[in-house]
Short mmCIF file of N, CA and C in Angstrom, two decimals:
data_model
loop_
_atom_site.label_atom_id
_atom_site.label_comp_id
_atom_site.label_asym_id
_atom_site.label_seq_id
_atom_site.Cartn_x
_atom_site.Cartn_y
_atom_site.Cartn_z
N UNK Y 1 -71.74 -16.97 -55.59
CA UNK Y 1 -70.72 -17.95 -55.25
C UNK Y 1 -70.83 -19.20 -56.12
N UNK Y 2 -72.08 -19.63 -56.39
CA UNK Y 2 -72.27 -20.84 -57.21
C UNK Y 2 -71.65 -20.64 -58.60
N UNK Y 3 -71.83 -19.45 -59.17
CA UNK Y 3 -71.25 -19.18 -60.49
C UNK Y 3 -69.74 -19.26 -60.42
N UNK Y 4 -69.14 -18.71 -59.36
CA UNK Y 4 -67.69 -18.75 -59.21
C UNK Y 4 -67.21 -20.19 -59.08
N UNK Y 5 -67.92 -21.00 -58.31
CA UNK Y 5 -67.54 -22.41 -58.17
C UNK Y 5 -67.65 -23.12 -59.51
N UNK Y 6 -68.72 -22.85 -60.25
CA UNK Y 6 -68.86 -23.53 -61.54
C UNK Y 6 -67.77 -23.07 -62.51
N UNK Y 7 -67.38 -21.83 -62.41
CA UNK Y 7 -66.31 -21.33 -63.26
C UNK Y 7 -65.00 -22.01 -62.90
N UNK Y 8 -64.79 -22.29 -61.62
CA UNK Y 8 -63.58 -23.02 -61.22
C UNK Y 8 -63.49 -24.35 -61.95
N UNK Y 9 -64.61 -24.97 -62.11
CA UNK Y 9 -64.62 -26.32 -62.65
C UNK Y 9 -64.14 -26.38 -64.10
N UNK Y 10 -64.35 -25.35 -64.83
CA UNK Y 10 -63.98 -25.38 -66.24
C UNK Y 10 -62.57 -24.86 -66.47
N UNK Y 11 -61.90 -24.44 -65.42
CA UNK Y 11 -60.64 -23.73 -65.57
C UNK Y 11 -59.49 -24.60 -66.04
N UNK Y 12 -59.76 -25.82 -66.32
CA UNK Y 12 -58.70 -26.73 -66.71
C UNK Y 12 -58.34 -26.64 -68.18
N UNK Y 13 -58.71 -25.61 -68.82
CA UNK Y 13 -58.63 -25.52 -70.27
C UNK Y 13 -57.29 -25.00 -70.78
N UNK Y 14 -56.17 -25.37 -70.21
CA UNK Y 14 -54.91 -24.78 -70.61
C UNK Y 14 -53.94 -25.77 -71.21
N UNK Y 15 -54.42 -26.84 -71.78
CA UNK Y 15 -53.57 -27.82 -72.42
C UNK Y 15 -53.66 -27.59 -73.93
N UNK Y 16 -52.53 -27.54 -74.61
CA UNK Y 16 -52.55 -27.34 -76.06
C UNK Y 16 -53.23 -28.53 -76.73
N UNK Y 17 -53.89 -28.25 -77.84
CA UNK Y 17 -54.62 -29.32 -78.53
C UNK Y 17 -54.38 -29.24 -80.02
N UNK Y 18 -54.49 -30.38 -80.67
CA UNK Y 18 -54.39 -30.39 -82.11
C UNK Y 18 -55.58 -29.66 -82.71
N UNK Y 19 -55.40 -29.11 -83.90
CA UNK Y 19 -56.48 -28.34 -84.49
C UNK Y 19 -57.12 -29.01 -85.69
N UNK Y 20 -56.51 -30.01 -86.26
CA UNK Y 20 -57.11 -30.62 -87.44
C UNK Y 20 -58.00 -31.79 -87.05
N UNK Y 21 -59.00 -32.05 -87.89
CA UNK Y 21 -59.92 -33.15 -87.62
C UNK Y 21 -59.18 -34.48 -87.60
N UNK Y 22 -58.16 -34.60 -88.40
CA UNK Y 22 -57.39 -35.84 -88.43
C UNK Y 22 -56.77 -36.14 -87.07
N UNK Y 23 -56.28 -35.14 -86.39
CA UNK Y 23 -55.65 -35.32 -85.09
C UNK Y 23 -56.67 -35.55 -83.98
N UNK Y 24 -57.94 -35.34 -84.25
CA UNK Y 24 -58.97 -35.55 -83.24
C UNK Y 24 -59.52 -36.97 -83.30
N UNK Y 25 -58.72 -37.89 -83.78
CA UNK Y 25 -59.16 -39.27 -83.89
C UNK Y 25 -58.93 -40.04 -82.60
N UNK Y 26 -58.46 -39.37 -81.57
CA UNK Y 26 -58.22 -39.99 -80.27
C UNK Y 26 -59.00 -39.23 -79.19
N UNK Y 27 -59.50 -39.94 -78.17
CA UNK Y 27 -60.27 -39.29 -77.11
C UNK Y 27 -59.52 -38.15 -76.40
N UNK Y 28 -58.24 -38.34 -76.11
CA UNK Y 28 -57.50 -37.28 -75.41
C UNK Y 28 -57.34 -36.06 -76.31
N UNK Y 29 -57.18 -36.25 -77.60
CA UNK Y 29 -57.10 -35.11 -78.52
C UNK Y 29 -58.41 -34.31 -78.50
N UNK Y 30 -59.53 -35.00 -78.37
CA UNK Y 30 -60.83 -34.32 -78.29
C UNK Y 30 -60.90 -33.50 -77.01
N UNK Y 31 -60.48 -34.09 -75.90
CA UNK Y 31 -60.48 -33.36 -74.63
C UNK Y 31 -59.54 -32.16 -74.69
N UNK Y 32 -58.37 -32.33 -75.25
CA UNK Y 32 -57.42 -31.22 -75.37
C UNK Y 32 -57.97 -30.11 -76.27
N UNK Y 33 -58.68 -30.49 -77.34
CA UNK Y 33 -59.30 -29.49 -78.21
C UNK Y 33 -60.36 -28.70 -77.44
N UNK Y 34 -61.09 -29.38 -76.57
CA UNK Y 34 -62.09 -28.71 -75.72
C UNK Y 34 -61.42 -27.67 -74.84
N UNK Y 35 -60.31 -28.03 -74.22
CA UNK Y 35 -59.58 -27.09 -73.36
C UNK Y 35 -59.06 -25.89 -74.15
N UNK Y 36 -58.48 -26.16 -75.29
CA UNK Y 36 -57.94 -25.08 -76.11
C UNK Y 36 -59.07 -24.15 -76.56
N UNK Y 37 -60.20 -24.71 -76.94
CA UNK Y 37 -61.34 -23.88 -77.33
C UNK Y 37 -61.77 -22.99 -76.17
N UNK Y 38 -61.65 -23.49 -74.97
CA UNK Y 38 -62.04 -22.70 -73.80
C UNK Y 38 -61.10 -21.52 -73.58
N UNK Y 39 -59.82 -21.73 -73.76
CA UNK Y 39 -58.89 -20.62 -73.56
C UNK Y 39 -58.92 -19.64 -74.72
N UNK Y 40 -59.31 -20.12 -75.90
CA UNK Y 40 -59.35 -19.25 -77.08
C UNK Y 40 -60.76 -18.71 -77.38
N UNK Y 41 -61.76 -19.24 -76.69
CA UNK Y 41 -63.13 -18.80 -76.92
C UNK Y 41 -63.67 -19.24 -78.27
N UNK Y 42 -63.22 -20.36 -78.78
CA UNK Y 42 -63.60 -20.84 -80.10
C UNK Y 42 -64.90 -21.65 -80.03
N UNK Y 43 -66.02 -20.99 -80.27
CA UNK Y 43 -67.32 -21.62 -80.14
C UNK Y 43 -67.54 -22.75 -81.14
N UNK Y 44 -66.95 -22.67 -82.31
CA UNK Y 44 -67.12 -23.72 -83.32
C UNK Y 44 -66.52 -25.04 -82.86
N UNK Y 45 -65.40 -24.98 -82.16
CA UNK Y 45 -64.77 -26.21 -81.67
C UNK Y 45 -65.66 -26.90 -80.65
N UNK Y 46 -66.35 -26.13 -79.80
CA UNK Y 46 -67.26 -26.75 -78.84
C UNK Y 46 -68.30 -27.60 -79.56
N UNK Y 47 -68.82 -27.09 -80.69
CA UNK Y 47 -69.81 -27.85 -81.46
C UNK Y 47 -69.20 -29.12 -82.04
N UNK Y 48 -67.91 -29.07 -82.34
CA UNK Y 48 -67.23 -30.24 -82.91
C UNK Y 48 -66.92 -31.32 -81.88
N UNK Y 49 -66.64 -30.93 -80.64
CA UNK Y 49 -66.16 -31.91 -79.67
C UNK Y 49 -67.19 -32.30 -78.60
N UNK Y 50 -68.24 -31.50 -78.42
CA UNK Y 50 -69.27 -31.84 -77.43
C UNK Y 50 -70.48 -32.42 -78.14
N UNK Y 51 -70.98 -33.52 -77.59
CA UNK Y 51 -72.21 -34.11 -78.10
C UNK Y 51 -73.37 -33.14 -77.86
N UNK Y 52 -74.36 -33.16 -78.72
CA UNK Y 52 -75.53 -32.29 -78.53
C UNK Y 52 -76.22 -32.58 -77.20
N UNK Y 53 -76.16 -33.83 -76.74
CA UNK Y 53 -76.80 -34.20 -75.48
C UNK Y 53 -75.78 -34.40 -74.35
N UNK Y 54 -74.67 -33.67 -74.41
CA UNK Y 54 -73.65 -33.76 -73.37
C UNK Y 54 -74.28 -33.47 -72.00
N UNK Y 55 -73.80 -34.16 -70.99
CA UNK Y 55 -74.25 -33.98 -69.61
C UNK Y 55 -73.07 -33.44 -68.82
N UNK Y 56 -73.21 -32.24 -68.24
CA UNK Y 56 -72.11 -31.59 -67.54
C UNK Y 56 -72.51 -31.33 -66.09
N UNK Y 57 -71.74 -31.93 -65.17
CA UNK Y 57 -71.94 -31.72 -63.74
C UNK Y 57 -70.86 -30.76 -63.25
N UNK Y 58 -71.27 -29.64 -62.68
CA UNK Y 58 -70.30 -28.69 -62.13
C UNK Y 58 -70.96 -27.85 -61.03
N UNK Y 59 -70.20 -27.56 -60.00
CA UNK Y 59 -70.68 -26.68 -58.95
C UNK Y 59 -71.99 -27.12 -58.32
N UNK Y 60 -72.24 -28.42 -58.23
CA UNK Y 60 -73.47 -28.92 -57.64
C UNK Y 60 -74.66 -28.90 -58.58
N UNK Y 61 -74.46 -28.42 -59.80
CA UNK Y 61 -75.56 -28.35 -60.76
C UNK Y 61 -75.32 -29.29 -61.93
N UNK Y 62 -76.26 -29.26 -62.86
CA UNK Y 62 -76.16 -30.11 -64.05
C UNK Y 62 -76.70 -29.34 -65.25
N UNK Y 63 -76.03 -29.51 -66.38
CA UNK Y 63 -76.52 -28.99 -67.65
C UNK Y 63 -76.64 -30.19 -68.57
N UNK Y 64 -77.78 -30.30 -69.25
CA UNK Y 64 -78.14 -31.53 -69.95
C UNK Y 64 -78.00 -31.50 -71.46
N UNK Y 65 -77.34 -30.47 -71.99
CA UNK Y 65 -77.14 -30.41 -73.44
C UNK Y 65 -76.11 -29.33 -73.77
N UNK Y 66 -75.59 -29.39 -74.97
CA UNK Y 66 -74.70 -28.35 -75.45
C UNK Y 66 -75.44 -27.02 -75.50
N UNK Y 67 -76.68 -27.03 -75.92
CA UNK Y 67 -77.46 -25.79 -75.97
C UNK Y 67 -77.63 -25.18 -74.59
N UNK Y 68 -77.92 -26.01 -73.59
CA UNK Y 68 -78.09 -25.51 -72.23
C UNK Y 68 -76.77 -24.97 -71.68
N UNK Y 69 -75.69 -25.70 -71.89
CA UNK Y 69 -74.38 -25.25 -71.43
C UNK Y 69 -74.00 -23.93 -72.11
N UNK Y 70 -74.24 -23.83 -73.41
CA UNK Y 70 -73.92 -22.61 -74.16
C UNK Y 70 -74.72 -21.42 -73.64
N UNK Y 71 -75.96 -21.65 -73.23
CA UNK Y 71 -76.82 -20.57 -72.74
C UNK Y 71 -76.52 -20.18 -71.30
N UNK Y 72 -75.86 -21.06 -70.54
CA UNK Y 72 -75.66 -20.79 -69.12
C UNK Y 72 -74.21 -20.48 -68.76
N UNK Y 73 -73.37 -21.47 -68.64
CA UNK Y 73 -72.03 -21.28 -68.06
C UNK Y 73 -70.88 -21.16 -69.05
N UNK Y 74 -71.09 -21.50 -70.28
CA UNK Y 74 -69.97 -21.58 -71.21
C UNK Y 74 -69.18 -20.27 -71.29
N UNK Y 75 -69.84 -19.15 -71.46
CA UNK Y 75 -69.12 -17.88 -71.60
C UNK Y 75 -68.34 -17.51 -70.35
N UNK Y 76 -68.91 -17.73 -69.18
CA UNK Y 76 -68.17 -17.43 -67.94
C UNK Y 76 -67.05 -18.43 -67.72
N UNK Y 77 -67.25 -19.67 -68.14
CA UNK Y 77 -66.18 -20.66 -68.03
C UNK Y 77 -65.01 -20.29 -68.93
N UNK Y 78 -65.31 -19.79 -70.12
CA UNK Y 78 -64.25 -19.34 -71.04
C UNK Y 78 -63.47 -18.19 -70.40
N UNK Y 79 -64.17 -17.22 -69.87
CA UNK Y 79 -63.51 -16.07 -69.24
C UNK Y 79 -62.58 -16.52 -68.11
N UNK Y 80 -63.09 -17.42 -67.27
CA UNK Y 80 -62.27 -17.92 -66.17
C UNK Y 80 -61.04 -18.66 -66.70
N UNK Y 81 -61.24 -19.50 -67.70
CA UNK Y 81 -60.13 -20.27 -68.28
C UNK Y 81 -59.06 -19.36 -68.87
N UNK Y 82 -59.47 -18.23 -69.41
CA UNK Y 82 -58.53 -17.30 -70.00
C UNK Y 82 -57.74 -16.52 -68.95
N UNK Y 83 -58.28 -16.40 -67.74
CA UNK Y 83 -57.65 -15.58 -66.72
C UNK Y 83 -56.90 -16.35 -65.63
N UNK Y 84 -57.28 -17.60 -65.38
CA UNK Y 84 -56.68 -18.34 -64.27
C UNK Y 84 -55.97 -19.58 -64.80
N UNK Y 85 -54.64 -19.63 -64.64
CA UNK Y 85 -53.89 -20.78 -65.16
C UNK Y 85 -54.15 -22.06 -64.36
N UNK Y 86 -54.03 -23.17 -65.05
CA UNK Y 86 -54.12 -24.47 -64.39
C UNK Y 86 -52.98 -25.35 -64.88
N UNK Y 87 -52.64 -26.34 -64.06
CA UNK Y 87 -51.54 -27.24 -64.39
C UNK Y 87 -52.01 -28.68 -64.19
N UNK Y 88 -51.83 -29.49 -65.22
CA UNK Y 88 -52.20 -30.90 -65.12
C UNK Y 88 -51.27 -31.59 -64.13
N UNK Y 89 -51.86 -32.26 -63.15
CA UNK Y 89 -51.09 -33.00 -62.14
C UNK Y 89 -50.96 -34.46 -62.56
N UNK Y 90 -52.08 -35.04 -62.96
CA UNK Y 90 -52.06 -36.44 -63.38
C UNK Y 90 -53.27 -36.73 -64.26
N UNK Y 91 -53.14 -37.80 -65.07
CA UNK Y 91 -54.23 -38.17 -65.96
C UNK Y 91 -54.20 -39.68 -66.18
N UNK Y 92 -55.38 -40.27 -66.22
CA UNK Y 92 -55.52 -41.68 -66.60
C UNK Y 92 -56.56 -41.78 -67.70
N UNK Y 93 -56.43 -42.84 -68.48
CA UNK Y 93 -57.37 -43.06 -69.59
C UNK Y 93 -57.74 -44.54 -69.61
N UNK Y 94 -59.04 -44.78 -69.67
CA UNK Y 94 -59.56 -46.14 -69.80
C UNK Y 94 -60.39 -46.16 -71.07
N UNK Y 95 -60.10 -47.11 -71.96
CA UNK Y 95 -60.83 -47.16 -73.23
C UNK Y 95 -61.24 -48.60 -73.53
N UNK Y 96 -62.51 -48.75 -73.88
CA UNK Y 96 -63.04 -50.05 -74.31
C UNK Y 96 -63.94 -49.78 -75.50
N UNK Y 97 -63.58 -50.39 -76.63
CA UNK Y 97 -64.37 -50.25 -77.85
C UNK Y 97 -64.60 -48.77 -78.20
N UNK Y 98 -65.84 -48.32 -78.15
CA UNK Y 98 -66.16 -46.96 -78.58
C UNK Y 98 -66.40 -46.00 -77.41
N UNK Y 99 -65.87 -46.34 -76.24
CA UNK Y 99 -66.06 -45.51 -75.06
C UNK Y 99 -64.73 -45.32 -74.34
N UNK Y 100 -64.44 -44.08 -73.98
CA UNK Y 100 -63.22 -43.78 -73.22
C UNK Y 100 -63.58 -42.90 -72.04
N UNK Y 101 -62.94 -43.19 -70.89
CA UNK Y 101 -63.10 -42.37 -69.70
C UNK Y 101 -61.73 -41.82 -69.35
N UNK Y 102 -61.65 -40.49 -69.24
CA UNK Y 102 -60.39 -39.82 -68.94
C UNK Y 102 -60.56 -39.11 -67.60
N UNK Y 103 -59.70 -39.45 -66.66
CA UNK Y 103 -59.73 -38.77 -65.36
C UNK Y 103 -58.46 -37.93 -65.24
N UNK Y 104 -58.63 -36.72 -64.72
CA UNK Y 104 -57.51 -35.80 -64.58
C UNK Y 104 -57.61 -35.05 -63.26
N UNK Y 105 -56.46 -34.62 -62.76
CA UNK Y 105 -56.39 -33.73 -61.60
C UNK Y 105 -55.56 -32.53 -62.01
N UNK Y 106 -56.00 -31.35 -61.58
CA UNK Y 106 -55.34 -30.10 -61.94
C UNK Y 106 -55.10 -29.24 -60.71
N UNK Y 107 -54.01 -28.51 -60.74
CA UNK Y 107 -53.76 -27.45 -59.77
C UNK Y 107 -54.18 -26.15 -60.43
N UNK Y 108 -55.03 -25.40 -59.77
CA UNK Y 108 -55.55 -24.15 -60.32
C UNK Y 108 -55.18 -23.03 -59.35
N UNK Y 109 -54.47 -22.04 -59.85
CA UNK Y 109 -54.00 -20.98 -58.98
C UNK Y 109 -53.93 -19.67 -59.74
N UNK Y 110 -54.46 -18.62 -59.14
CA UNK Y 110 -54.44 -17.30 -59.74
C UNK Y 110 -55.48 -16.41 -59.11
N UNK Y 111 -55.80 -15.32 -59.78
CA UNK Y 111 -56.80 -14.38 -59.28
C UNK Y 111 -57.90 -14.23 -60.31
N UNK Y 112 -59.14 -14.14 -59.81
CA UNK Y 112 -60.29 -13.95 -60.68
C UNK Y 112 -61.30 -13.07 -59.97
N UNK Y 113 -61.72 -11.99 -60.63
CA UNK Y 113 -62.67 -11.05 -60.04
C UNK Y 113 -62.26 -10.60 -58.64
N UNK Y 114 -60.97 -10.35 -58.48
CA UNK Y 114 -60.47 -9.86 -57.20
C UNK Y 114 -60.31 -10.90 -56.12
N UNK Y 115 -60.53 -12.16 -56.44
CA UNK Y 115 -60.40 -13.23 -55.45
C UNK Y 115 -59.21 -14.11 -55.81
N UNK Y 116 -58.41 -14.46 -54.81
CA UNK Y 116 -57.32 -15.41 -55.01
C UNK Y 116 -57.89 -16.82 -55.04
N UNK Y 117 -57.40 -17.60 -55.98
CA UNK Y 117 -57.88 -18.96 -56.15
C UNK Y 117 -56.69 -19.90 -56.07
N UNK Y 118 -56.82 -20.93 -55.25
CA UNK Y 118 -55.78 -21.94 -55.11
C UNK Y 118 -56.47 -23.24 -54.73
N UNK Y 119 -56.65 -24.13 -55.71
CA UNK Y 119 -57.39 -25.36 -55.44
C UNK Y 119 -56.91 -26.48 -56.35
N UNK Y 120 -57.30 -27.68 -55.98
CA UNK Y 120 -57.08 -28.85 -56.82
C UNK Y 120 -58.43 -29.27 -57.36
N UNK Y 121 -58.50 -29.49 -58.67
CA UNK Y 121 -59.74 -29.86 -59.30
C UNK Y 121 -59.63 -31.27 -59.88
N UNK Y 122 -60.69 -32.03 -59.73
CA UNK Y 122 -60.79 -33.37 -60.32
C UNK Y 122 -61.76 -33.30 -61.49
N UNK Y 123 -61.44 -34.04 -62.55
CA UNK Y 123 -62.26 -34.03 -63.74
C UNK Y 123 -62.41 -35.45 -64.25
N UNK Y 124 -63.64 -35.82 -64.59
CA UNK Y 124 -63.92 -37.08 -65.27
C UNK Y 124 -64.66 -36.75 -66.56
N UNK Y 125 -64.11 -37.20 -67.69
CA UNK Y 125 -64.70 -36.93 -68.99
C UNK Y 125 -64.92 -38.27 -69.69
N UNK Y 126 -66.13 -38.47 -70.20
CA UNK Y 126 -66.45 -39.66 -70.98
C UNK Y 126 -66.58 -39.24 -72.44
N UNK Y 127 -65.88 -39.96 -73.30
CA UNK Y 127 -65.87 -39.66 -74.73
C UNK Y 127 -66.38 -40.91 -75.47
N UNK Y 128 -67.30 -40.69 -76.39
CA UNK Y 128 -67.92 -41.79 -77.13
C UNK Y 128 -67.62 -41.65 -78.62
N UNK Y 129 -67.47 -42.79 -79.29
CA UNK Y 129 -67.20 -42.77 -80.73
C UNK Y 129 -68.36 -43.41 -81.48
N UNK Y 130 -68.79 -42.71 -82.53
CA UNK Y 130 -69.77 -43.28 -83.48
C UNK Y 130 -69.22 -43.07 -84.89
N UNK Y 131 -69.57 -43.95 -85.82
CA UNK Y 131 -69.10 -43.76 -87.19
C UNK Y 131 -69.55 -42.43 -87.80
N UNK Y 132 -70.72 -41.95 -87.40
CA UNK Y 132 -71.27 -40.72 -87.96
C UNK Y 132 -70.55 -39.46 -87.47
N UNK Y 133 -70.23 -39.42 -86.19
CA UNK Y 133 -69.68 -38.17 -85.63
C UNK Y 133 -68.27 -38.29 -85.09
N UNK Y 134 -67.69 -39.48 -85.10
CA UNK Y 134 -66.36 -39.65 -84.53
C UNK Y 134 -66.41 -39.55 -83.01
N UNK Y 135 -65.31 -39.14 -82.40
CA UNK Y 135 -65.22 -39.01 -80.94
C UNK Y 135 -65.87 -37.71 -80.49
N UNK Y 136 -66.76 -37.81 -79.50
CA UNK Y 136 -67.42 -36.64 -78.91
C UNK Y 136 -67.49 -36.81 -77.40
N UNK Y 137 -67.37 -35.71 -76.70
CA UNK Y 137 -67.53 -35.72 -75.24
C UNK Y 137 -69.02 -35.83 -74.93
N UNK Y 138 -69.37 -36.85 -74.12
CA UNK Y 138 -70.77 -37.05 -73.76
C UNK Y 138 -71.07 -36.76 -72.29
N UNK Y 139 -70.03 -36.79 -71.44
CA UNK Y 139 -70.20 -36.52 -70.01
C UNK Y 139 -68.96 -35.81 -69.49
N UNK Y 140 -69.18 -34.80 -68.61
CA UNK Y 140 -68.09 -34.13 -67.89
C UNK Y 140 -68.54 -33.98 -66.45
N UNK Y 141 -67.63 -34.27 -65.53
CA UNK Y 141 -67.90 -34.03 -64.11
C UNK Y 141 -66.68 -33.35 -63.51
N UNK Y 142 -66.90 -32.14 -62.99
CA UNK Y 142 -65.83 -31.39 -62.33
C UNK Y 142 -66.14 -31.27 -60.85
N UNK Y 143 -65.11 -31.44 -60.02
CA UNK Y 143 -65.27 -31.22 -58.57
C UNK Y 143 -63.95 -30.74 -58.01
N UNK Y 144 -64.06 -30.04 -56.88
CA UNK Y 144 -62.85 -29.58 -56.20
C UNK Y 144 -63.01 -29.71 -54.70
#
């Protein structure tokens, strides 16, 4: 059940995203690229948009790096994102200097592994900018 709950959390990956590095100069473009990578299973994009030390809270657990996330939930999160549609309900963005916080709510509805899913998910994503790496996701928190 914990795996299924954590998979729910990543299911928000259905927003189209720009694909060129030039278009990823904004925090929301980075978040959208993350979602698109999830629906397409594009592992290279995850390396481009997630910080190596990203902190991801989902399903009551925590993953403390891109390497840990890649080894644990990433593949199942991709599978879930590819099978269960989600719809953005609302989004806010707060940005100060080199830090942006994006909050979103999604409606997630469909079937996965023989189970009907119908829930509202909340997401908070923190994106940080450095001259060396540009905008990268440093924190994600999913809850439903």
